[in-house]
CSV table of C-alpha atoms and ligand atoms in Angstrom, one decimal:
chain,number,residue,atom,x,y,z
A,7,UNK,CA,0.0,0.0,0.0
A,8,UNK,CA,1.4,3.4,-0.9
A,9,UNK,CA,1.8,6.0,1.8
A,10,UNK,CA,-0.3,9.1,1.6
A,11,UNK,CA,0.5,12.2,3.8
A,12,UNK,CA,-0.9,15.6,4.1
A,13,UNK,CA,0.0,19.1,5.3
A,14,UNK,CA,-3.1,20.8,6.6
A,15,UNK,CA,-2.4,24.4,7.5
A,16,UNK,CA,-5.1,26.8,8.7
A,17,UNK,CA,-4.7,30.0,6.8
A,18,UNK,CA,-5.0,32.1,9.9
A,19,UNK,CA,-1.3,33.1,9.9
A,20,UNK,CA,1.7,32.9,7.7
A,21,UNK,CA,3.8,29.8,7.1
A,22,UNK,CA,5.7,29.6,10.4
A,23,UNK,CA,9.0,27.8,10.5
A,24,UNK,CA,7.3,25.2,12.7
A,25,UNK,CA,4.6,24.6,10.0
A,26,UNK,CA,7.3,24.5,7.3
A,27,UNK,CA,9.1,21.8,9.2
A,28,UNK,CA,5.9,19.8,9.6
A,29,UNK,CA,5.3,20.1,5.8
A,30,UNK,CA,8.9,19.1,5.1
A,31,UNK,CA,8.7,15.9,7.3
A,32,UNK,CA,5.4,14.9,5.5
A,33,UNK,CA,6.9,15.7,2.1
A,34,UNK,CA,10.2,13.8,2.9
A,35,UNK,CA,8.3,10.7,4.0
A,36,UNK,CA,6.0,10.7,1.0
A,37,UNK,CA,8.9,11.1,-1.3
A,38,UNK,CA,11.0,8.5,0.5
A,39,UNK,CA,8.3,5.9,-0.1
A,40,UNK,CA,7.1,7.1,-3.5
A,41,UNK,CA,3.8,8.1,-2.0
A,42,UNK,CA,1.5,11.1,-2.2
A,43,UNK,CA,1.8,14.4,-0.5
A,44,UNK,CA,-1.5,16.3,-0.3
A,45,UNK,CA,-1.8,20.0,0.6
A,46,UNK,CA,-5.1,20.8,2.3
A,47,UNK,CA,-6.0,24.3,3.4
A,48,UNK,CA,-8.2,24.1,6.5
A,49,UNK,CA,-10.2,27.3,6.0
A,50,UNK,CA,-13.5,26.4,7.6
A,51,UNK,CA,-13.1,29.1,10.2
A,52,UNK,CA,-14.2,31.7,7.7
A,53,UNK,CA,-13.8,34.7,10.0
A,54,UNK,CA,-10.1,33.9,10.8
A,55,UNK,CA,-9.0,32.7,7.3
A,56,UNK,CA,-7.8,35.0,4.6
A,57,UNK,CA,-6.7,34.7,0.9
A,58,UNK,CA,-3.6,36.6,1.8
A,59,UNK,CA,-2.6,34.0,4.3
A,60,UNK,CA,-3.3,31.2,1.8
A,61,UNK,CA,-1.1,33.1,-0.7
A,62,UNK,CA,1.7,33.4,1.8
A,63,UNK,CA,1.5,29.6,2.7
A,64,UNK,CA,1.6,28.6,-1.0
A,65,UNK,CA,4.5,31.0,-1.7
A,66,UNK,CA,6.4,29.7,1.3
A,67,UNK,CA,6.0,26.0,0.3
A,68,UNK,CA,6.9,26.8,-3.3
A,69,UNK,CA,10.0,28.7,-2.2
A,70,UNK,CA,11.1,25.7,-0.1
A,71,UNK,CA,10.4,23.5,-3.1
A,72,UNK,CA,7.8,21.3,-1.3
A,73,UNK,CA,5.5,20.4,-4.2
A,74,UNK,CA,2.2,18.8,-3.6
A,75,UNK,CA,0.7,16.0,-5.7
A,76,UNK,CA,-3.0,16.1,-6.1
A,77,UNK,CA,-6.3,17.8,-5.6
A,78,UNK,CA,-8.8,19.8,-7.7
A,79,UNK,CA,-7.3,22.2,-10.2
A,80,UNK,CA,-7.1,25.4,-8.1
A,81,UNK,CA,-3.7,27.0,-8.0
A,82,UNK,CA,-1.9,24.7,-10.5
A,83,UNK,CA,-2.9,21.3,-11.6
A,84,UNK,CA,-2.6,19.7,-8.1
A,85,UNK,CA,-4.8,21.6,-5.9
A,86,UNK,CA,-4.5,22.4,-3.1
A,87,UNK,CA,-7.7,21.2,-1.5
A,88,UNK,CA,-9.8,23.8,0.3
A,89,UNK,CA,-12.0,22.6,3.1
A,90,UNK,CA,-14.4,25.4,2.4
A,91,UNK,CA,-15.2,23.7,-0.9
A,92,UNK,CA,-16.0,20.4,0.8
A,93,UNK,CA,-18.7,21.4,3.4
A,94,UNK,CA,-21.2,18.9,2.0
A,95,UNK,CA,-19.0,16.1,3.0
A,96,UNK,CA,-18.7,17.2,6.6
A,97,UNK,CA,-22.5,17.8,6.8
A,98,UNK,CA,-23.1,14.3,5.4
A,99,UNK,CA,-20.8,12.7,8.0
A,100,UNK,CA,-22.5,14.6,10.8
A,101,UNK,CA,-25.9,13.4,9.6
A,102,UNK,CA,-24.5,9.9,9.4
A,103,UNK,CA,-23.4,10.0,13.1
A,104,UNK,CA,-26.8,11.5,14.0
A,105,UNK,CA,-28.6,8.7,12.2
A,106,UNK,CA,-26.4,6.0,13.9
A,107,UNK,CA,-27.1,7.5,17.3
A,108,UNK,CA,-23.4,8.5,17.8
A,109,UNK,CA,-24.2,12.2,17.8
A,110,UNK,CA,-27.1,14.4,19.1
A,111,UNK,CA,-28.5,17.7,18.0
A,112,UNK,CA,-28.6,20.3,20.7
A,113,UNK,CA,-29.6,23.9,20.2
A,114,UNK,CA,-28.9,23.7,16.5
A,115,UNK,CA,-25.4,22.2,16.7
A,116,UNK,CA,-24.5,18.6,16.3
A,117,UNK,CA,-22.6,17.1,19.2
A,118,UNK,CA,-20.6,13.9,19.3
A,119,UNK,CA,-21.6,11.4,22.0
A,120,UNK,CA,-18.4,10.1,23.6
A,121,UNK,CA,-18.7,6.4,24.4
A,122,UNK,CA,-17.5,4.9,27.6
A,123,UNK,CA,-14.1,3.3,27.9
A,124,UNK,CA,-10.6,4.6,27.1
A,125,UNK,CA,-9.1,5.7,23.8
A,126,UNK,CA,-5.6,4.7,23.0
A,127,UNK,CA,-3.2,5.1,20.1
A,128,UNK,CA,0.5,4.5,19.5
A,129,UNK,CA,2.4,7.6,18.5
A,130,UNK,CA,5.5,6.9,16.4
A,131,UNK,CA,7.4,9.6,18.3
A,132,UNK,CA,5.9,9.4,21.8
A,133,UNK,CA,4.9,5.7,22.1
A,134,UNK,CA,1.6,4.5,23.5
A,135,UNK,CA,-0.8,7.3,24.7
A,136,UNK,CA,-4.2,6.6,26.3
A,137,UNK,CA,-7.0,8.9,27.5
A,138,UNK,CA,-10.0,7.9,29.7
A,139,UNK,CA,-13.1,8.8,27.8
A,140,UNK,CA,-14.8,10.2,30.9
A,141,UNK,CA,-12.3,13.1,30.6
A,142,UNK,CA,-13.4,13.8,27.1
A,143,UNK,CA,-16.4,16.2,26.9
A,144,UNK,CA,-19.1,15.5,24.4
A,145,UNK,CA,-17.9,17.9,21.7
A,146,UNK,CA,-19.5,19.8,18.8
A,147,UNK,CA,-18.8,18.5,15.4
A,148,UNK,CA,-21.1,20.7,13.3
A,149,UNK,CA,-21.9,24.2,14.3
A,150,UNK,CA,-25.4,25.7,14.0
A,151,UNK,CA,-24.3,27.7,11.0
A,152,UNK,CA,-23.5,24.4,9.2
A,153,UNK,CA,-19.7,24.7,9.5
A,154,UNK,CA,-17.8,21.7,10.8
A,155,UNK,CA,-15.5,22.0,13.8
A,156,UNK,CA,-11.8,21.1,13.2
A,157,UNK,CA,-12.2,17.6,14.6
A,158,UNK,CA,-14.9,16.6,12.2
A,159,UNK,CA,-13.4,18.2,9.0
A,160,UNK,CA,-9.9,16.9,9.7
A,161,UNK,CA,-11.1,13.3,10.2
A,162,UNK,CA,-13.6,13.3,7.3
A,163,UNK,CA,-10.9,14.6,5.0
A,164,UNK,CA,-8.2,12.2,6.3
A,165,UNK,CA,-10.6,9.3,5.7
A,166,UNK,CA,-11.7,10.6,2.3
A,167,UNK,CA,-8.1,11.3,1.2
A,168,UNK,CA,-7.0,7.9,2.5
A,169,UNK,CA,-4.2,9.5,4.6
A,170,UNK,CA,-2.0,6.8,6.0
A,171,UNK,CA,0.3,8.9,8.3
A,172,UNK,CA,-0.7,12.0,10.2
A,173,UNK,CA,2.5,13.9,10.9
A,174,UNK,CA,1.9,17.2,12.8
A,175,UNK,CA,2.9,19.3,15.7
A,176,UNK,CA,2.6,17.8,19.1
A,177,UNK,CA,0.2,20.5,20.2
A,178,UNK,CA,-2.3,18.2,18.5
A,179,UNK,CA,-1.8,15.2,20.8
A,180,UNK,CA,-4.6,16.3,23.1
A,181,UNK,CA,-6.9,16.5,20.0
A,182,UNK,CA,-6.1,13.0,18.9
A,183,UNK,CA,-8.3,10.9,21.1
A,184,UNK,CA,-11.4,12.8,19.9
A,185,UNK,CA,-10.3,12.2,16.4
A,186,UNK,CA,-9.6,8.5,17.0
A,187,UNK,CA,-13.2,8.3,18.4
A,188,UNK,CA,-14.5,9.9,15.2
A,189,UNK,CA,-12.6,7.5,12.9
A,190,UNK,CA,-14.1,4.6,14.9
A,191,UNK,CA,-17.6,6.0,14.8
A,192,UNK,CA,-17.3,6.5,11.1
A,193,UNK,CA,-16.1,3.0,10.6
A,194,UNK,CA,-12.7,3.9,9.3
A,195,UNK,CA,-9.2,2.6,10.3
A,196,UNK,CA,-7.1,5.1,12.1
A,197,UNK,CA,-3.9,6.4,10.4
A,198,UNK,CA,-0.5,6.2,12.1
A,199,UNK,CA,0.3,9.3,14.1
A,200,UNK,CA,3.6,11.0,14.6
A,201,UNK,CA,3.5,14.1,16.7
A,202,UNK,CA,6.5,16.3,16.2
A,203,UNK,CA,7.9,18.3,19.2
A,204,UNK,CA,7.7,22.0,19.0
A,205,UNK,CA,10.4,24.4,18.0
A,206,UNK,CA,11.8,26.5,20.8
A,207,UNK,CA,13.7,29.8,20.8
A,208,UNK,CA,17.2,29.8,22.4
A,209,UNK,CA,15.6,30.7,25.7
A,210,UNK,CA,13.6,27.4,25.5
A,211,UNK,CA,10.3,29.2,25.1
A,212,UNK,CA,8.0,28.4,22.2
A,213,UNK,CA,9.4,30.1,19.1
A,214,UNK,CA,7.6,33.4,18.5
A,215,UNK,CA,8.1,36.9,17.0
A,216,UNK,CA,10.1,37.8,20.1
A,217,UNK,CA,12.9,35.6,18.7
A,218,UNK,CA,13.0,37.4,15.4
A,219,UNK,CA,11.7,36.3,12.0
A,220,UNK,CA,9.3,33.4,12.2
A,221,UNK,CA,7.7,33.2,8.8
A,222,UNK,CA,9.3,31.4,5.9
A,223,UNK,CA,8.8,34.2,3.5
A,224,UNK,CA,10.6,36.6,5.9
A,225,UNK,CA,13.6,34.2,5.7
A,226,UNK,CA,13.5,34.4,2.0
A,227,UNK,CA,13.6,38.2,2.2
A,228,UNK,CA,16.5,38.1,4.7
A,229,UNK,CA,18.6,36.4,2.0
A,230,UNK,CA,18.5,32.7,3.0
A,231,UNK,CA,18.5,30.0,0.3
A,232,UNK,CA,15.7,27.4,0.2
A,233,UNK,CA,18.3,24.5,0.2
A,234,UNK,CA,19.8,25.9,3.4
A,235,UNK,CA,16.4,26.3,5.0
A,236,UNK,CA,15.4,22.8,4.0
A,237,UNK,CA,18.6,21.2,5.3
A,238,UNK,CA,18.4,23.2,8.6
A,239,UNK,CA,14.7,22.5,9.2
A,240,UNK,CA,15.1,18.7,8.4
A,241,UNK,CA,17.7,18.4,11.2
A,242,UNK,CA,15.5,20.4,13.7
A,243,UNK,CA,14.2,17.5,15.7
A,244,UNK,CA,15.1,14.7,13.3
A,245,UNK,CA,18.3,12.7,13.3
A,246,UNK,CA,19.4,10.9,10.1
A,247,UNK,CA,21.6,8.6,12.2
A,248,UNK,CA,24.6,9.3,10.0
A,249,UNK,CA,27.2,10.4,12.6
A,250,UNK,CA,28.4,13.9,12.3
A,251,UNK,CA,27.2,14.6,8.8
A,252,UNK,CA,25.1,17.7,8.7
A,253,UNK,CA,25.0,18.7,5.0
A,254,UNK,CA,22.4,16.8,3.2
A,255,UNK,CA,21.1,17.4,-0.3
A,256,UNK,CA,17.4,17.0,-0.8
A,257,UNK,CA,17.9,13.6,-2.4
A,258,UNK,CA,20.1,12.5,0.6
A,259,UNK,CA,17.4,13.8,3.0
A,260,UNK,CA,14.7,11.8,1.1
A,261,UNK,CA,16.8,8.7,1.1
A,262,UNK,CA,17.6,8.9,4.8
A,263,UNK,CA,14.2,10.1,6.2
A,264,UNK,CA,12.4,8.0,8.8
A,265,UNK,CA,9.7,8.9,11.2
A,266,UNK,CA,11.5,6.9,13.9
A,267,UNK,CA,14.4,9.3,13.7
A,268,UNK,CA,12.1,12.2,15.0
A,269,UNK,CA,13.2,13.1,18.5
A,270,UNK,CA,10.7,13.3,21.4
A,271,UNK,CA,12.4,16.4,22.8
A,272,UNK,CA,11.8,20.0,21.8
A,273,UNK,CA,14.2,21.3,19.2
A,274,UNK,CA,15.9,24.7,19.5
A,275,UNK,CA,16.0,27.1,16.6
A,276,UNK,CA,19.5,28.4,16.4
A,277,UNK,CA,20.0,31.2,13.9
A,278,UNK,CA,23.8,30.8,13.9
A,279,UNK,CA,23.3,27.3,12.7
A,280,UNK,CA,21.0,28.4,10.0
A,281,UNK,CA,23.6,31.0,9.0
A,282,UNK,CA,26.2,28.2,8.9
A,283,UNK,CA,24.1,26.2,6.5
A,284,UNK,CA,23.3,29.2,4.4
A,285,UNK,CA,27.0,30.1,4.1
A,286,UNK,CA,27.7,26.6,3.0
A,287,UNK,CA,25.0,26.6,0.3
A,288,UNK,CA,26.0,30.1,-0.9
A,289,UNK,CA,29.5,28.9,-1.3
A,290,UNK,CA,28.3,26.1,-3.5
A,291,UNK,CA,26.7,28.5,-6.0
A,292,UNK,CA,28.7,29.4,-9.1
A,293,UNK,CA,29.4,33.1,-9.6
A,294,UNK,CA,26.6,33.2,-12.2
A,295,UNK,CA,24.1,31.6,-9.9
A,296,UNK,CA,25.1,33.9,-7.0
A,297,UNK,CA,24.9,36.9,-9.3
A,298,UNK,CA,21.4,36.0,-10.4
A,299,UNK,CA,20.3,35.7,-6.8
A,300,UNK,CA,21.8,39.0,-5.8
A,301,UNK,CA,21.0,41.2,-8.8
A,302,UNK,CA,17.2,41.4,-8.2
A,303,UNK,CA,18.0,42.7,-4.7
A,304,UNK,CA,20.4,45.4,-6.0
A,305,UNK,CA,18.1,47.1,-8.4
A,306,UNK,CA,19.1,48.9,-11.5
A,307,UNK,CA,22.6,50.2,-12.4
A,308,UNK,CA,24.5,47.1,-11.5
A,309,UNK,CA,27.7,46.5,-13.5
A,310,UNK,CA,27.3,43.7,-16.0
A,311,UNK,CA,31.0,42.8,-16.5
A,312,UNK,CA,31.6,39.2,-15.4
A,313,UNK,CA,35.2,40.0,-14.4
A,314,UNK,CA,33.9,42.7,-12.0
A,315,UNK,CA,31.5,40.2,-10.5
A,316,UNK,CA,34.2,37.5,-10.2
A,317,UNK,CA,36.4,40.0,-8.3
A,318,UNK,CA,33.8,41.3,-6.0
A,319,UNK,CA,32.2,38.0,-5.2
A,320,UNK,CA,35.6,36.4,-4.6
A,321,UNK,CA,36.2,39.1,-2.0
A,322,UNK,CA,32.8,38.8,-0.3
A,323,UNK,CA,32.3,35.0,-0.5
A,324,UNK,CA,34.4,33.9,2.5
A,325,UNK,CA,32.4,36.1,4.9
A,326,UNK,CA,28.8,36.7,3.6
A,327,UNK,CA,26.3,34.4,5.2
A,328,UNK,CA,23.1,35.8,3.6
A,329,UNK,CA,22.3,37.3,0.3
A,330,UNK,CA,21.4,40.5,2.1
A,331,UNK,CA,25.0,40.7,3.4
A,332,UNK,CA,26.2,40.5,-0.2
A,333,UNK,CA,23.9,43.4,-1.1
A,334,UNK,CA,25.1,45.4,1.8
A,335,UNK,CA,28.8,44.7,1.3
A,336,UNK,CA,28.6,45.3,-2.4
A,337,UNK,CA,27.5,49.0,-1.9
A,338,UNK,CA,31.1,50.4,-1.8
A,339,UNK,CA,31.7,48.8,-5.1
A,340,UNK,CA,28.7,50.5,-6.7
A,341,UNK,CA,29.0,54.0,-5.3
A,342,UNK,CA,31.0,56.2,-3.0
A,343,UNK,CA,29.8,56.8,0.6
A,344,UNK,CA,26.6,58.9,0.8
A,345,UNK,CA,27.7,59.9,4.3
A,346,UNK,CA,30.4,59.1,6.8
A,347,UNK,CA,29.3,57.1,9.8
A,348,UNK,CA,29.5,59.5,12.8
A,349,UNK,CA,30.8,56.9,15.2
A,350,UNK,CA,33.5,55.9,12.7
A,351,UNK,CA,34.6,59.5,12.3
A,352,UNK,CA,34.7,60.1,16.0
A,353,UNK,CA,36.6,56.9,16.7
A,354,UNK,CA,39.2,57.0,13.9
A,355,UNK,CA,39.5,60.4,12.4
A,356,UNK,CA,39.4,62.9,15.3
A,357,UNK,CA,43.1,62.7,16.3
A,358,UNK,CA,45.3,65.6,15.2
A,359,UNK,CA,47.2,65.0,12.0
A,360,UNK,CA,44.8,62.5,10.4
A,361,UNK,CA,44.0,64.8,7.5
A,362,UNK,CA,47.7,65.3,6.8
A,363,UNK,CA,48.4,61.6,6.9
A,364,UNK,CA,45.5,60.8,4.6
A,365,UNK,CA,46.6,63.6,2.2
A,366,UNK,CA,50.1,62.1,2.1
A,367,UNK,CA,48.7,58.6,1.4
A,368,UNK,CA,46.6,60.0,-1.3
A,369,UNK,CA,49.7,61.4,-3.0
A,370,UNK,CA,51.4,58.0,-2.7
A,371,UNK,CA,48.3,56.1,-4.1
A,372,UNK,CA,48.0,58.5,-7.0
A,373,UNK,CA,51.5,57.8,-8.1
A,374,UNK,CA,52.6,54.4,-6.8
A,375,UNK,CA,52.6,51.4,-9.1
A,376,UNK,CA,51.6,48.8,-9.9
A,377,UNK,CA,48.2,49.2,-8.3
A,378,UNK,CA,48.1,45.8,-6.7
A,379,UNK,CA,47.5,44.5,-3.1
A,380,UNK,CA,51.1,43.9,-2.2
A,381,UNK,CA,52.3,47.3,-3.5
A,382,UNK,CA,49.4,49.2,-1.8
A,383,UNK,CA,49.9,47.6,1.5
A,384,UNK,CA,53.7,48.0,1.5
A,385,UNK,CA,53.3,51.7,0.5
A,386,UNK,CA,50.9,52.3,3.3
A,387,UNK,CA,53.1,50.6,5.9
A,388,UNK,CA,56.2,52.5,4.7
A,389,UNK,CA,54.4,55.8,4.8
A,390,UNK,CA,53.1,55.1,8.3
A,391,UNK,CA,56.6,54.3,9.4
A,392,UNK,CA,58.0,57.5,7.9
A,393,UNK,CA,55.3,59.6,9.5
A,394,UNK,CA,55.6,57.9,12.9
A,395,UNK,CA,51.9,56.7,13.0
A,396,UNK,CA,50.4,53.3,13.3
A,397,UNK,CA,49.5,51.6,10.0
A,398,UNK,CA,46.0,51.1,11.6
A,399,UNK,CA,45.4,54.8,11.6
A,400,UNK,CA,45.9,55.0,7.8
A,401,UNK,CA,44.0,51.8,7.2
A,402,UNK,CA,41.0,53.0,9.2
A,403,UNK,CA,41.0,56.4,7.5
A,404,UNK,CA,41.2,54.8,4.0
A,405,UNK,CA,38.5,52.3,4.8
A,406,UNK,CA,36.2,55.1,5.9
A,407,UNK,CA,37.1,57.1,2.8
A,408,UNK,CA,36.1,54.1,0.6
A,409,UNK,CA,32.9,53.0,2.4
A,410,UNK,CA,31.9,55.6,5.0
A,411,UNK,CA,32.0,52.8,7.6
A,412,UNK,CA,34.2,51.1,10.1
A,413,UNK,CA,33.9,47.6,8.7
A,414,UNK,CA,34.5,46.3,5.1
A,415,UNK,CA,35.9,43.4,3.4
A,416,UNK,CA,39.7,43.2,3.1
A,417,UNK,CA,40.9,46.8,2.5
A,418,UNK,CA,43.7,46.3,0.0
A,419,UNK,CA,41.7,43.8,-2.1
A,420,UNK,CA,38.9,46.3,-2.2
A,421,UNK,CA,41.2,49.1,-3.3
A,422,UNK,CA,42.5,47.1,-6.2
A,423,UNK,CA,38.9,46.2,-7.3
A,424,UNK,CA,37.9,49.9,-7.1
A,425,UNK,CA,40.9,51.0,-9.1
A,426,UNK,CA,43.2,54.0,-8.8
A,427,UNK,CA,40.9,56.8,-10.0
A,428,UNK,CA,38.0,55.8,-7.7
A,429,UNK,CA,40.4,55.4,-4.7
A,430,UNK,CA,42.0,58.8,-5.2
A,431,UNK,CA,38.6,60.5,-5.7
A,432,UNK,CA,37.1,59.0,-2.5
A,433,UNK,CA,40.2,59.9,-0.5
A,434,UNK,CA,39.8,63.5,-1.8
A,435,UNK,CA,36.1,63.3,-0.7
A,436,UNK,CA,37.1,62.4,2.8
A,437,UNK,CA,39.9,65.0,3.0
A,438,UNK,CA,37.5,67.7,1.9
A,439,UNK,CA,34.9,66.5,4.4
A,440,UNK,CA,37.4,66.6,7.2
A,441,UNK,CA,38.8,70.0,6.1
A,442,UNK,CA,35.3,71.4,6.3
A,443,UNK,CA,34.8,70.1,9.9
B,5,LIG,N1,-5.2,22.8,10.6
B,5,LIG,C1,-4.4,22.4,11.7
B,5,LIG,C2,-3.4,23.4,12.1
B,5,LIG,O1,-3.1,24.3,11.3
B,5,LIG,C3,-3.6,21.1,11.5
B,5,LIG,C4,-4.5,20.0,11.5
B,5,LIG,C5,-3.7,18.7,11.5
B,5,LIG,O2,-2.6,18.6,11.0
B,5,LIG,O3,-4.4,17.7,11.8
B,5,LIG,O4,-3.0,23.4,13.2
C-alpha cells in the first residue's frame, strides 16, 4: 500500500518555520516511499481565514520546493484542496453520526456522543498514549451555521483522502483521542500518528516573534537560500543517524528520512546554525548563480561585467552568510559613501594630523605602481613608518574614505577592485569633508 500524507495548515497566519518543518517531514516521508503528499487548506473558520494567508503559505511552500501532488485544479494542476469547498462532506458525516445514534443535535449544533471506555493510540514519536473517555467532553462536530469544527473536518478529510500517516505538531496530541473516536464512529481505520515536538527559541520558550523572524517568507527576504532552510529544518528534531554529517542534499534527505528518527524532545531554533548552513549553500553556488540571486535585490545600475562580478564575489564569499549581506557589502563597489558614519569619524578620524596623513597617502596612491594589493599595503606601511603613526590609523582612514563605515571586506583587495581613480577620488572626498569640519 502506498503511503499518503498531508500538510493541513489553517490560513489564519503565515507559514511559520514550525509549520514549514511539519510540511517538510510529511513531504520527505511521502517522497521517500514514492507516496503522495497532499496540501489541504483548513479554511472552515471563515472569520479567521484569509486569501492573503493562503497566498503566503503557497508562496512559502513553493520557495522551499515542497511540491504537492493532487487535488482539484485550483492553484496549479494539483490543488490544493480547500475545506471550504467540501462542506457537504462534513455535513453528510455529521448526519450519518446523528442517524447512527453517535451524535445528538442540541440547540442547532450537532454534538458527538463520547462512548464509555478509554481511547488509546500508539504515537510513532511518543509511544503509547491513552485517555480515559470520561475526561473527554461531548464535543460539537457541526456548528449551528452548518460549518464543521476542526475535529470533524480533519477526520472526514483524512478518511476521504486515504491518509496513512498524520505527521503534525505535538500541540495536537490532546486532540487525537477525539479524532480517533470519530474514525471509529465513522467505521474507518485510524492512520498512524507522529506528533513532532515544538520548535523553541534559544531561551527554551516556544518560538515566537520575540525571537526574530518566524515566517518562511521573511527568511526568503532576509537572504536565505531554500536549500539551506530545508537542510536546517530537516535536522531540527530529526536525526538521520549518520554520525556527524550535517550537510544533506534534498535527495540525501529523502533517502535517509524515517519517522523513527524524530526526537521526542523539543528542538531549539539556532539562527547561527541556519547561517552556517546558508553560508555553505551560498559557497556552493557558481558566480553566475550567485549573481542571479543578488542582482534582483540590488536594483538597476549594477555593472554587467563578469570579471567585475568575479572579483567582488571572490572578496565577499568567505564572509557573507546571507544574500542581504552581499547586497550590503557590495555597496562600496557600486557607489561612494553617501555619508560618513559619525561613530567611525569620532573613533578613527578625530586625532590631530589624520587629514595630513591621509593627504600624504593620497599622494602615494596617486603615483605608486603597480596598483596591486602587495604594493598598496607596502606603500601604506612604509608611509606610516616615515610619519611615525600606526598603520592602523591609515587603514581605518582609508576604509572610511572608501565605504563611509568602520567595517568592510579586506581593504587592499577592495582598493584594487575599485581601481586607482576611484580610490583617489574617494580619498579626496574624505579629505574635503574633514577639512570642512
Ligand atoms: N489545521 C491544523 C493546524 O493548522 C492542522 C491539523 C492537522 O494537521 O491535523 O494546526
